[in-house]
Amino acid sequence: MPRWKDLPDGLDPQVGEFVARLRRIVDGDGSSLATLADRTGYGRTSWERYLNGRLLAPKGAVVALAEVTGTDPVPLITLWELAERAWSRSELRHDNATEAVRLSGARTVTAPAPGPEAPAAEPPPTVARPTRRPTMFLAGALGVVIVAVGAFFLTDGGPAERNRTAAGTPAPSATPVRDLPPGVLCAGPDCTGRDPEETGCGDGHVTTADSITVGTTLVEVRYSDTCAAAWGRIVRAVQGDTVRVTVGRVQQSGGVTTVGDTIAYTPMVAVREPGEMRACAELASGERACT
């Protein structure tokens, strides 16, 4: 029985070349997926997806694979960069096609049915009104004005006044709500402080934006464009190793607290771009590094 599945139809040739190279490295090393997961810190299911072309391996996984197999990482990373650009182009085409189908469906649903226009409704018959109508109208209008004035002073000038900036211009509106894929539970500021795995942000919706090695520990900036959030992760870590991320004044931290654990990550922080975030690791050995 073949070890690897056929690559998906329509996979970009550059991605296919990259996946084939990964397969040759793993075959040459002779490691099982379970062993590979244990040695690199990336899960068995993740490697199965990477090596079958279902998900593009993040840069951190590529670097880890090169390290544990003694492979020169430079040409491998070059292949990854080409594959990453091709993968991004493919995802963009898919997103555009999905949006076009959605808009087409919306137009189909909302378009009026052909045929003669419906006759205009006849105006309702005039109904006699009591002679006290002007008095009642004025009283009602006066009541509305009194309520509005009271609300204005009680709310310190009303929402429009509170939303003005120091320059006197309206403050920007809140971040619009995204249409999230199934299983993803948050986006943007709603993700800050939450677990990326429990919210679905780390499951197929994440890339490694940057990484650095401290001793034998890999420090990564993990970024989910879907969730507009990032977090820090350490791989091949030991008890006492910690990782901290900072975006402006917001900080989140995590660490290995149990003997035998080798991976730890921080809660998420909302970001517009992963470059806004700084991830720093402090190892139990005393070594420190940031990316």
Short mmCIF file of C-alpha atoms in Angstrom, two decimals:
data_model
loop_
_atom_site.label_atom_id
_atom_site.label_comp_id
_atom_site.label_asym_id
_atom_site.label_seq_id
_atom_site.Cartn_x
_atom_site.Cartn_y
_atom_site.Cartn_z
CA MET A 1 0.00 0.00 0.00
CA PRO A 2 1.49 3.40 -0.98
CA ARG A 3 2.64 5.51 1.91
CA TRP A 4 1.38 8.76 0.42
CA LYS A 5 -1.96 9.68 -1.13
CA ASP A 6 -2.27 11.24 -4.56
CA LEU A 7 -1.94 15.01 -4.45
CA PRO A 8 -5.21 16.95 -4.83
CA ASP A 9 -6.35 17.77 -8.36
CA GLY A 10 -5.54 21.33 -9.38
CA LEU A 11 -2.68 21.69 -6.88
CA ASP A 12 -0.25 24.38 -8.06
CA PRO A 13 2.92 22.82 -9.58
CA GLN A 14 5.17 24.81 -7.23
CA VAL A 15 3.25 23.50 -4.22
CA GLY A 16 3.42 20.00 -5.67
CA GLU A 17 7.20 20.27 -6.10
CA PHE A 18 7.56 21.45 -2.50
CA VAL A 19 5.40 18.60 -1.13
CA ALA A 20 7.35 16.06 -3.21
CA ARG A 21 10.59 17.38 -1.70
CA LEU A 22 9.15 17.00 1.82
CA ARG A 23 8.12 13.43 1.03
CA ARG A 24 11.63 12.54 -0.18
CA ILE A 25 13.16 13.93 3.00
CA VAL A 26 10.76 11.97 5.23
CA ASP A 27 11.20 8.79 3.19
CA GLY A 28 14.98 9.16 3.33
CA ASP A 29 14.87 9.63 7.10
CA GLY A 30 12.58 6.62 7.54
CA SER A 31 10.54 8.22 10.35
CA SER A 32 6.88 7.45 10.85
CA LEU A 33 4.45 10.34 11.11
CA ALA A 34 4.14 9.76 14.85
CA THR A 35 7.91 9.90 15.27
CA LEU A 36 8.11 12.95 13.04
CA ALA A 37 5.47 14.69 15.15
CA ASP A 38 7.34 13.91 18.36
CA ARG A 39 10.67 15.14 16.97
CA THR A 40 9.42 18.37 15.37
CA GLY A 41 6.65 19.43 17.75
CA TYR A 42 4.04 19.53 14.98
CA GLY A 43 1.15 17.06 15.31
CA ARG A 44 0.80 13.79 13.39
CA THR A 45 -2.44 14.97 11.76
CA SER A 46 -0.75 18.20 10.68
CA TRP A 47 2.12 16.30 9.02
CA GLU A 48 -0.34 14.03 7.30
CA ARG A 49 -2.02 17.10 5.80
CA TYR A 50 1.30 18.73 4.87
CA LEU A 51 2.64 15.62 3.12
CA ASN A 52 -0.58 14.94 1.23
CA GLY A 53 -0.93 18.50 -0.08
CA ARG A 54 -4.05 19.28 1.95
CA LEU A 55 -2.41 22.08 3.93
CA LEU A 56 0.76 24.08 3.31
CA ALA A 57 3.38 23.37 5.97
CA PRO A 58 4.30 26.55 7.93
CA LYS A 59 7.87 27.78 7.79
CA GLY A 60 8.49 26.68 11.35
CA ALA A 61 7.59 23.07 10.48
CA VAL A 62 9.93 23.18 7.47
CA VAL A 63 12.80 24.46 9.62
CA ALA A 64 12.07 21.82 12.27
CA LEU A 65 12.03 19.04 9.64
CA ALA A 66 15.38 20.20 8.26
CA GLU A 67 16.88 20.26 11.76
CA VAL A 68 15.78 16.77 12.81
CA THR A 69 16.74 15.14 9.49
CA GLY A 70 20.05 16.95 8.95
CA THR A 71 18.80 18.59 5.74
CA ASP A 72 20.18 21.90 4.48
CA PRO A 73 17.33 24.32 5.27
CA VAL A 74 18.28 27.03 2.74
CA PRO A 75 17.06 25.39 -0.51
CA LEU A 76 14.10 23.92 1.35
CA ILE A 77 13.01 27.35 2.59
CA THR A 78 13.42 28.74 -0.94
CA LEU A 79 11.03 26.07 -2.21
CA TRP A 80 8.66 26.87 0.66
CA GLU A 81 8.63 30.59 -0.19
CA LEU A 82 7.67 29.82 -3.80
CA ALA A 83 5.01 27.37 -2.64
CA GLU A 84 3.66 29.84 -0.07
CA ARG A 85 3.14 32.51 -2.74
CA ALA A 86 1.46 30.01 -5.04
CA TRP A 87 -0.74 28.77 -2.19
CA SER A 88 -1.76 32.35 -1.31
CA ARG A 89 -2.67 33.06 -4.95
CA SER A 90 -4.76 29.90 -5.04
CA GLU A 91 -6.59 30.85 -1.82
CA LEU A 92 -7.25 34.36 -3.21
CA ARG A 93 -8.74 32.91 -6.39
CA HIS A 94 -10.90 30.58 -4.32
CA ASP A 95 -12.10 33.43 -2.09
CA ASN A 96 -12.93 35.60 -5.12
CA ALA A 97 -14.83 32.76 -6.77
CA THR A 98 -16.78 32.07 -3.58
CA GLU A 99 -17.66 35.76 -3.24
CA ALA A 100 -18.79 35.92 -6.88
CA VAL A 101 -21.08 32.91 -6.37
CA ARG A 102 -22.48 34.46 -3.20
CA LEU A 103 -23.20 37.79 -4.88
CA SER A 104 -24.73 36.04 -7.87
CA GLY A 105 -27.03 34.10 -5.57
CA ALA A 106 -27.99 37.27 -3.73
CA ARG A 107 -28.92 38.99 -6.99
CA THR A 108 -30.99 35.99 -8.04
CA VAL A 109 -32.93 35.99 -4.80
CA THR A 110 -33.56 39.72 -4.67
CA ALA A 111 -34.28 40.33 -8.38
CA PRO A 112 -37.97 41.15 -9.01
CA ALA A 113 -39.97 38.59 -10.97
CA PRO A 114 -40.78 39.63 -14.58
CA GLY A 115 -44.33 40.60 -15.44
CA PRO A 116 -46.68 43.55 -15.37
CA GLU A 117 -46.31 45.96 -12.57
CA ALA A 118 -48.84 45.64 -9.80
CA PRO A 119 -51.50 48.33 -9.90
CA ALA A 120 -50.93 51.18 -7.51
CA ALA A 121 -52.92 50.86 -4.32
CA GLU A 122 -55.83 53.22 -4.02
CA PRO A 123 -55.43 55.88 -1.36
CA PRO A 124 -57.31 55.12 1.84
CA PRO A 125 -60.60 56.89 2.29
CA THR A 126 -60.56 60.13 4.21
CA VAL A 127 -61.59 59.64 7.80
CA ALA A 128 -63.12 62.43 9.83
CA ARG A 129 -60.88 63.58 12.67
CA PRO A 130 -62.04 65.08 15.95
CA THR A 131 -61.63 68.80 16.31
CA ARG A 132 -59.21 68.35 19.24
CA ARG A 133 -56.47 66.87 16.98
CA PRO A 134 -54.24 70.03 16.92
CA THR A 135 -54.23 70.22 20.70
CA MET A 136 -53.43 66.51 21.08
CA PHE A 137 -50.67 66.75 18.45
CA LEU A 138 -49.00 69.69 20.17
CA ALA A 139 -49.15 67.97 23.53
CA GLY A 140 -47.60 64.82 22.09
CA ALA A 141 -44.86 66.77 20.31
CA LEU A 142 -44.06 68.68 23.50
CA GLY A 143 -43.74 65.39 25.39
CA VAL A 144 -41.30 64.04 22.78
CA VAL A 145 -39.16 67.19 23.02
CA ILE A 146 -39.05 67.00 26.83
CA VAL A 147 -37.97 63.34 26.75
CA ALA A 148 -35.31 64.04 24.11
CA VAL A 149 -33.86 66.99 26.04
CA GLY A 150 -33.77 64.96 29.24
CA ALA A 151 -32.01 62.08 27.50
CA PHE A 152 -29.48 64.49 26.00
CA PHE A 153 -28.44 65.88 29.39
CA LEU A 154 -28.55 62.53 31.17
CA THR A 155 -26.22 60.97 28.61
CA ASP A 156 -23.80 63.91 28.67
CA GLY A 157 -24.46 65.11 25.17
CA GLY A 158 -25.61 61.86 23.58
CA PRO A 159 -23.74 59.20 21.63
CA ALA A 160 -22.67 61.56 18.84
CA GLU A 161 -20.96 63.87 21.32
CA ARG A 162 -19.29 61.02 23.23
CA ASN A 163 -17.98 59.50 19.99
CA ARG A 164 -16.18 62.65 18.93
CA THR A 165 -12.40 62.65 19.16
CA ALA A 166 -10.28 65.43 20.57
CA ALA A 167 -10.06 66.94 17.08
CA GLY A 168 -13.85 67.21 16.92
CA THR A 169 -14.36 64.51 14.27
CA PRO A 170 -16.47 61.39 14.77
CA ALA A 171 -14.58 58.44 16.24
CA PRO A 172 -14.12 55.42 13.97
CA SER A 173 -16.79 52.77 14.16
CA ALA A 174 -16.16 49.36 15.68
CA THR A 175 -14.45 46.67 13.64
CA PRO A 176 -17.07 45.09 11.35
CA VAL A 177 -18.11 41.54 12.14
CA ARG A 178 -16.47 38.96 9.87
CA ASP A 179 -18.19 36.02 8.26
CA LEU A 180 -16.31 33.26 10.06
CA PRO A 181 -15.79 29.73 8.72
CA PRO A 182 -17.38 26.80 10.56
CA GLY A 183 -15.59 26.05 13.81
CA VAL A 184 -14.00 29.50 14.15
CA LEU A 185 -15.45 31.28 17.16
CA CYS A 186 -13.89 34.76 17.19
CA ALA A 187 -12.18 37.48 15.19
CA GLY A 188 -10.23 40.63 16.04
CA PRO A 189 -10.54 42.07 19.55
CA ASP A 190 -12.95 39.30 20.53
CA CYS A 191 -10.00 36.86 20.25
CA THR A 192 -7.68 38.70 22.66
CA GLY A 193 -6.97 36.54 25.69
CA ARG A 194 -8.58 33.42 24.21
CA ASP A 195 -7.06 30.04 23.38
CA PRO A 196 -6.28 29.70 19.62
CA GLU A 197 -6.98 25.97 19.59
CA GLU A 198 -10.29 26.15 21.48
CA THR A 199 -11.56 28.93 19.19
CA GLY A 200 -10.57 27.17 15.96
CA CYS A 201 -8.05 29.86 14.97
CA GLY A 202 -5.17 27.38 15.09
CA ASP A 203 -6.88 24.62 13.11
CA GLY A 204 -6.14 25.11 9.41
CA HIS A 205 -6.37 28.92 9.65
CA VAL A 206 -2.84 29.75 10.81
CA THR A 207 0.63 30.36 9.44
CA THR A 208 4.00 30.91 11.10
CA ALA A 209 4.83 34.54 10.42
CA ASP A 210 8.31 34.44 11.93
CA SER A 211 10.50 32.15 14.01
CA ILE A 212 13.83 32.00 15.82
CA THR A 213 15.75 29.20 17.54
CA VAL A 214 17.05 29.61 21.10
CA GLY A 215 19.29 26.71 22.00
CA THR A 216 17.18 23.81 20.79
CA THR A 217 13.85 25.59 21.38
CA LEU A 218 11.92 27.03 18.45
CA VAL A 219 10.10 30.32 19.09
CA GLU A 220 7.30 31.19 16.66
CA VAL A 221 4.93 34.04 15.89
CA ARG A 222 1.70 32.30 14.89
CA TYR A 223 -0.80 34.37 12.88
CA SER A 224 -4.37 33.73 11.75
CA ASP A 225 -5.63 36.10 9.07
CA THR A 226 -9.09 34.56 9.46
CA CYS A 227 -9.19 35.51 13.14
CA ALA A 228 -7.09 38.71 12.76
CA ALA A 229 -5.07 37.57 15.76
CA ALA A 230 -1.59 36.29 16.60
CA TRP A 231 0.06 34.41 19.43
CA GLY A 232 3.43 33.04 20.46
CA ARG A 233 4.48 29.39 20.59
CA ILE A 234 7.56 27.49 21.74
CA VAL A 235 8.40 24.02 20.43
CA ARG A 236 10.91 21.46 21.76
CA ALA A 237 10.68 23.24 25.09
CA VAL A 238 11.14 21.89 28.62
CA GLN A 239 9.53 22.58 31.97
CA GLY A 240 10.22 26.17 33.01
CA ASP A 241 10.50 27.58 29.49
CA THR A 242 8.13 30.51 28.87
CA VAL A 243 6.97 32.60 25.93
CA ARG A 244 5.50 36.12 26.06
CA VAL A 245 3.91 38.23 23.32
CA THR A 246 3.46 41.99 23.29
CA VAL A 247 1.31 44.22 21.08
CA GLY A 248 1.44 47.81 22.27
CA ARG A 249 0.45 47.65 25.94
CA VAL A 250 -1.21 44.24 25.66
CA GLN A 251 0.75 41.20 26.83
CA GLN A 252 -0.03 37.49 26.98
CA SER A 253 2.21 34.70 28.23
CA GLY A 254 2.42 30.93 28.43
CA GLY A 255 4.90 28.26 29.37
CA VAL A 256 5.67 24.60 29.94
CA THR A 257 4.56 23.65 33.45
CA THR A 258 4.49 19.85 33.20
CA VAL A 259 7.45 17.51 32.85
CA GLY A 260 7.33 15.82 29.46
CA ASP A 261 5.45 18.59 27.68
CA THR A 262 7.42 20.10 24.78
CA ILE A 263 5.03 22.72 23.39
CA ALA A 264 3.47 25.81 24.94
CA TYR A 265 1.70 28.83 23.51
CA THR A 266 0.18 32.09 24.67
CA PRO A 267 -3.41 33.29 24.43
CA MET A 268 -4.16 35.39 21.34
CA VAL A 269 -3.82 39.13 20.79
CA ALA A 270 -5.77 40.98 18.09
CA VAL A 271 -3.52 42.39 15.34
CA ARG A 272 -3.90 43.89 11.88
CA GLU A 273 -0.55 42.46 10.75
CA PRO A 274 1.67 39.86 12.48
CA GLY A 275 4.56 42.36 12.39
CA GLU A 276 2.79 44.33 15.13
CA MET A 277 3.57 41.58 17.63
CA ARG A 278 6.83 40.74 19.43
CA ALA A 279 7.35 37.22 20.80
CA CYS A 280 10.04 36.58 23.40
CA ALA A 281 11.13 33.32 24.98
CA GLU A 282 12.90 32.88 28.30
CA LEU A 283 14.26 29.38 28.85
CA ALA A 284 14.80 27.63 32.13
CA SER A 285 18.50 27.63 31.22
CA GLY A 286 18.50 31.45 31.36
CA GLU A 287 18.75 31.99 27.60
CA ARG A 288 16.48 34.66 26.08
CA ALA A 289 15.54 35.71 22.55
CA CYS A 290 12.81 37.65 20.75
CA THR A 291 11.35 37.72 17.26
#
